[in-house]
mmCIF file of C-alpha atoms in Angstrom:
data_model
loop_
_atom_site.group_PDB
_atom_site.id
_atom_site.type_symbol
_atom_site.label_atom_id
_atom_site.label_comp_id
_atom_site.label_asym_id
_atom_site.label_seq_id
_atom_site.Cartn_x
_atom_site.Cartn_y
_atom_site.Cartn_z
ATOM 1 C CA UNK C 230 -69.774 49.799 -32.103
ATOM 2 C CA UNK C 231 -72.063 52.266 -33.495
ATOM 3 C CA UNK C 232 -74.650 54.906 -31.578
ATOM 4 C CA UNK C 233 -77.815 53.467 -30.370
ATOM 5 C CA UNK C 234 -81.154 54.987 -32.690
ATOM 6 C CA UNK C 235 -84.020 55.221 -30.602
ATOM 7 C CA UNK C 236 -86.885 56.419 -32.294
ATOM 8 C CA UNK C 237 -90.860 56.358 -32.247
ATOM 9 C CA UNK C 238 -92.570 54.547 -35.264
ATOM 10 C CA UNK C 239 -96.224 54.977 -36.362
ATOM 11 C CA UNK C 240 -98.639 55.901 -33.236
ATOM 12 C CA UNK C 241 -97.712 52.766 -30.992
ATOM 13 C CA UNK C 242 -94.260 51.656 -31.615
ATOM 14 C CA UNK C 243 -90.471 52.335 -30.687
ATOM 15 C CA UNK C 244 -87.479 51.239 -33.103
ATOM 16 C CA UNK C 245 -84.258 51.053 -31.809
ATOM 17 C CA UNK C 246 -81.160 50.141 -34.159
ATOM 18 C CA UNK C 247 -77.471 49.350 -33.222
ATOM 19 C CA UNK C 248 -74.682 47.754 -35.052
ATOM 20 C CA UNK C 249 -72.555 45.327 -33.539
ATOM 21 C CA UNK C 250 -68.949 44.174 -35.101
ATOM 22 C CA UNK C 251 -69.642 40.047 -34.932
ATOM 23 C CA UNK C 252 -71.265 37.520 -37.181
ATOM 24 C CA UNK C 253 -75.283 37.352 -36.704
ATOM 25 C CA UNK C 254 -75.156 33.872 -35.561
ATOM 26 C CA UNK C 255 -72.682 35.449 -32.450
ATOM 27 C CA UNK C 256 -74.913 38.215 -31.458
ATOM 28 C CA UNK C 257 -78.333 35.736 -32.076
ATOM 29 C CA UNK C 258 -76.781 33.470 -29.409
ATOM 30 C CA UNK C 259 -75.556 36.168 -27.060
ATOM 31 C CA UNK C 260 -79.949 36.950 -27.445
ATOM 32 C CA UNK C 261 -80.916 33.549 -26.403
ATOM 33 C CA UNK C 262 -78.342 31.889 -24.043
ATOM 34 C CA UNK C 263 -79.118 33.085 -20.239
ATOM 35 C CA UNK C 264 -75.502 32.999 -19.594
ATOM 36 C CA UNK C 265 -74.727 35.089 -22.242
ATOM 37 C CA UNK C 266 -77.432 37.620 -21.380
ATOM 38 C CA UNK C 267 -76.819 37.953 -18.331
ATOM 39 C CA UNK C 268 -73.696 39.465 -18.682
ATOM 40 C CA UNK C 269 -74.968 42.327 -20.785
ATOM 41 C CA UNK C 270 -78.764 43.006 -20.425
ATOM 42 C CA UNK C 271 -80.008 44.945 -17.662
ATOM 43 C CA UNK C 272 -78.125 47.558 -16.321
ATOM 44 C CA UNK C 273 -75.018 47.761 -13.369
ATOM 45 C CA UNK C 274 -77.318 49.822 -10.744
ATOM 46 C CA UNK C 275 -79.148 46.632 -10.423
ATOM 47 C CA UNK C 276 -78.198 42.817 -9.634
ATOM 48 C CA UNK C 277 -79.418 39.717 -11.341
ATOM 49 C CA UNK C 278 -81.537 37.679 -9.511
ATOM 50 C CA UNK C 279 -82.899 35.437 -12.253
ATOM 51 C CA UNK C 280 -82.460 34.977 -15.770
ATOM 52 C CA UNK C 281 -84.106 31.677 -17.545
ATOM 53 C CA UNK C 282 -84.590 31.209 -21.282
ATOM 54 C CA UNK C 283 -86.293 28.023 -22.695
ATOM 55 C CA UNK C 284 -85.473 29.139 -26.531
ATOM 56 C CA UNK C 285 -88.020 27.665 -28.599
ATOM 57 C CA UNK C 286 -91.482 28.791 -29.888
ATOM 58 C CA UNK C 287 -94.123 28.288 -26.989
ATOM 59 C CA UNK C 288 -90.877 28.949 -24.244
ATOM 60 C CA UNK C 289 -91.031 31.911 -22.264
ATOM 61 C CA UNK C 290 -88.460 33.707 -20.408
ATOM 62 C CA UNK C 291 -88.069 35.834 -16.619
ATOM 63 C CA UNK C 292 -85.504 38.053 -15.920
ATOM 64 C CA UNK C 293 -85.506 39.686 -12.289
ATOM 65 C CA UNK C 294 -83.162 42.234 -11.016
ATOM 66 C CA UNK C 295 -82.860 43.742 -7.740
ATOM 67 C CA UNK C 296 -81.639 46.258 -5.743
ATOM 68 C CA UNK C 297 -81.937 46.238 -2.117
ATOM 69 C CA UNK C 298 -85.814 45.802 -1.426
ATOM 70 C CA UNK C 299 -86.808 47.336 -5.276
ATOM 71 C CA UNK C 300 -87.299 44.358 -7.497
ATOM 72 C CA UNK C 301 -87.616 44.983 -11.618
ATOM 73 C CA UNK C 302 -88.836 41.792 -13.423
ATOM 74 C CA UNK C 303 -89.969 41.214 -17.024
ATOM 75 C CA UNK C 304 -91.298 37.813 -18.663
ATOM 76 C CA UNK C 305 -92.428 36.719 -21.758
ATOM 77 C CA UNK C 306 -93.320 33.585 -24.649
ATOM 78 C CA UNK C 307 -91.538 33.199 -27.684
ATOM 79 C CA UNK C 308 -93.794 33.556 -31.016
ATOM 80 C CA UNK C 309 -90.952 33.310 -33.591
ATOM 81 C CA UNK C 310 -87.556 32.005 -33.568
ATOM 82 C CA UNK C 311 -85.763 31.808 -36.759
ATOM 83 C CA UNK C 312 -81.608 31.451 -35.979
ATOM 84 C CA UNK C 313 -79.684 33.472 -36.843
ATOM 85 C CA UNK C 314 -82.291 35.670 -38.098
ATOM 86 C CA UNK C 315 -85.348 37.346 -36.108
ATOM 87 C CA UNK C 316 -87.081 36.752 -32.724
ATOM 88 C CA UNK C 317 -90.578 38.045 -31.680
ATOM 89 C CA UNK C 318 -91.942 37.826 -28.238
ATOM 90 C CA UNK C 319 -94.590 39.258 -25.992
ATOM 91 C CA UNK C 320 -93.118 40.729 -22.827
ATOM 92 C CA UNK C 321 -94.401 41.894 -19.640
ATOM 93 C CA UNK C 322 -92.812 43.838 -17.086
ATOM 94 C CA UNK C 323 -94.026 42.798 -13.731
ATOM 95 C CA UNK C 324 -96.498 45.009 -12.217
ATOM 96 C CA UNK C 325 -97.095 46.284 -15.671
ATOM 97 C CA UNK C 326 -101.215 45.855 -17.122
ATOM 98 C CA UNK C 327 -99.589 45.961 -20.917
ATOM 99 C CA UNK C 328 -98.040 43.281 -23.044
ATOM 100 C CA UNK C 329 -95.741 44.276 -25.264
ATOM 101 C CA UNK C 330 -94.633 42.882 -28.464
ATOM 102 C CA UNK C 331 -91.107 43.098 -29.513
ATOM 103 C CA UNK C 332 -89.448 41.943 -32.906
ATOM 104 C CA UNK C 333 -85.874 42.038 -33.066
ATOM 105 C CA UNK C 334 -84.249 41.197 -36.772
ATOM 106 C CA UNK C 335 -80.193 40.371 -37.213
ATOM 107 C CA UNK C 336 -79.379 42.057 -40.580
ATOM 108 C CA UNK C 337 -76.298 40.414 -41.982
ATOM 109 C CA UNK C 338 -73.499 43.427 -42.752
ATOM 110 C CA UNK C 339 -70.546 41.579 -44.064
ATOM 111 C CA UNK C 340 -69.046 40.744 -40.917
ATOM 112 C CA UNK C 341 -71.374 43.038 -39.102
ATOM 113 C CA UNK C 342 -74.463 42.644 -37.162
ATOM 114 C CA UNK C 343 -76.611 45.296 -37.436
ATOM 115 C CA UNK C 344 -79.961 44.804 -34.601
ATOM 116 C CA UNK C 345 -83.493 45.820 -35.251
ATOM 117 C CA UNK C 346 -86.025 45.845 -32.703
ATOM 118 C CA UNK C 347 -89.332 47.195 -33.328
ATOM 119 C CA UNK C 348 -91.448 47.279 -29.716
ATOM 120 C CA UNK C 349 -95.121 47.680 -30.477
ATOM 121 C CA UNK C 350 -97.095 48.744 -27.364
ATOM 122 C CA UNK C 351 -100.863 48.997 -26.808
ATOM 123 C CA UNK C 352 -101.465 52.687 -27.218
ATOM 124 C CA UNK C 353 -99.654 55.490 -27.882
ATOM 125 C CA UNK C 354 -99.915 56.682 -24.190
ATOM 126 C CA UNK C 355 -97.880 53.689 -23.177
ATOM 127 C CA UNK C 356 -95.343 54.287 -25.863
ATOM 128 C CA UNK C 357 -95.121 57.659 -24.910
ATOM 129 C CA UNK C 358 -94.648 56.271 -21.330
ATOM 130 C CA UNK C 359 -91.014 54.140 -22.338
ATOM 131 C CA UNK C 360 -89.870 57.302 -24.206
ATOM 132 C CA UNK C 361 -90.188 59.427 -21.519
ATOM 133 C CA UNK C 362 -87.770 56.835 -19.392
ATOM 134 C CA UNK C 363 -84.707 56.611 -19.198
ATOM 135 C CA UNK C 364 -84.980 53.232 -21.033
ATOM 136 C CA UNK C 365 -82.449 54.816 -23.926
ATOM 137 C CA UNK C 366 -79.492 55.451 -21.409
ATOM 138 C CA UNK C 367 -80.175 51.719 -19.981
ATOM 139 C CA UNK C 368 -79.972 50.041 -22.905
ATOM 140 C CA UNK C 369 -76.869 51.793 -24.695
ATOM 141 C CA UNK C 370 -75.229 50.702 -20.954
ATOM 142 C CA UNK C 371 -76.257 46.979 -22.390
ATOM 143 C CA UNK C 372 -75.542 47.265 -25.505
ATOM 144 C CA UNK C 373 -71.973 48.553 -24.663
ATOM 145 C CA UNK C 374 -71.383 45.056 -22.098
ATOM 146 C CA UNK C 375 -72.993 43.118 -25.419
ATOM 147 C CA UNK C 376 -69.734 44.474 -27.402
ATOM 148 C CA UNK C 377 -67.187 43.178 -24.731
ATOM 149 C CA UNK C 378 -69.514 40.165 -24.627
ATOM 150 C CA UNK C 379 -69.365 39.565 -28.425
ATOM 151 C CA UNK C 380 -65.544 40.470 -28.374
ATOM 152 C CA UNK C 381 -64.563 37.895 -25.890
#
């Protein structure tokens, strides 16, 4: 619905903001449901492989994608889960020696969701890393399926 803001934040962090036109509790779910997620997250130059969510604090998630012999994965353990209201995680991407951790906040906007996600890396080299990807363009291709996902 609106433009995804991608922007650096103190030395070692990225925060990304997008707005989404369904209730909080709609767009929390679409976060932790793998059937839900895996009809938006990720991007189309790639096929799921795997996608399992055990939603609770403690519970981890793996996604996997691939693409002929390249394989992307990422995997990580719930801290906080407060429906409909904020996750934080650590994630890992696989081959990756950093853990990132990532809080993502539903903000209530009277009938819209607006999403927060602050990713906190372990330097500022390996923020500086993500920015220089095309992580941006991949993500607004998500975020786009998440608003046919959320409409449906």
């Amino acid at each position: 619905m609106s433009e995804l803001v991608v922007e650096p934040l103190g030395e070692r962090a990225i925060r990304m903001e997008r707005t989404f036109r369904a209730s909080r509790e709609r767009v929390f779910e679409a976060y932790v449901r793998p059937e839900l997620v895996r009809r938006w997250l990720g991007t189309s130059r790639m096929d799921w492989h795997t996608c399992t969510i055990d939603a609770r604090v403690g519970g981890g998630f793996r996604y996997l994608w691939t693409r002929g012999d390249f394989r992307m994965g990422i995997q990580g353990v719930f801290v906080v889960l407060e429906p409909p209201a904020r996750i934080v995680h650590r994630e890992r991407f696989d081959g990756s020696d950093g853990e990132t951790l990532v809080t993502t906040l539903f903000h209530d906007e009277g009938g819209l969701t607006r999403v927060e996600t602050v990713l906190e890396y372990g330097s500022t080299e390996a923020r500086d890393r993500v920015l220089a990807t095309p992580m941006r363009d991949g993500i607004s291709e998500g975020y786009v399926l998440l608003d046919a996902v959320l409409a449906g």
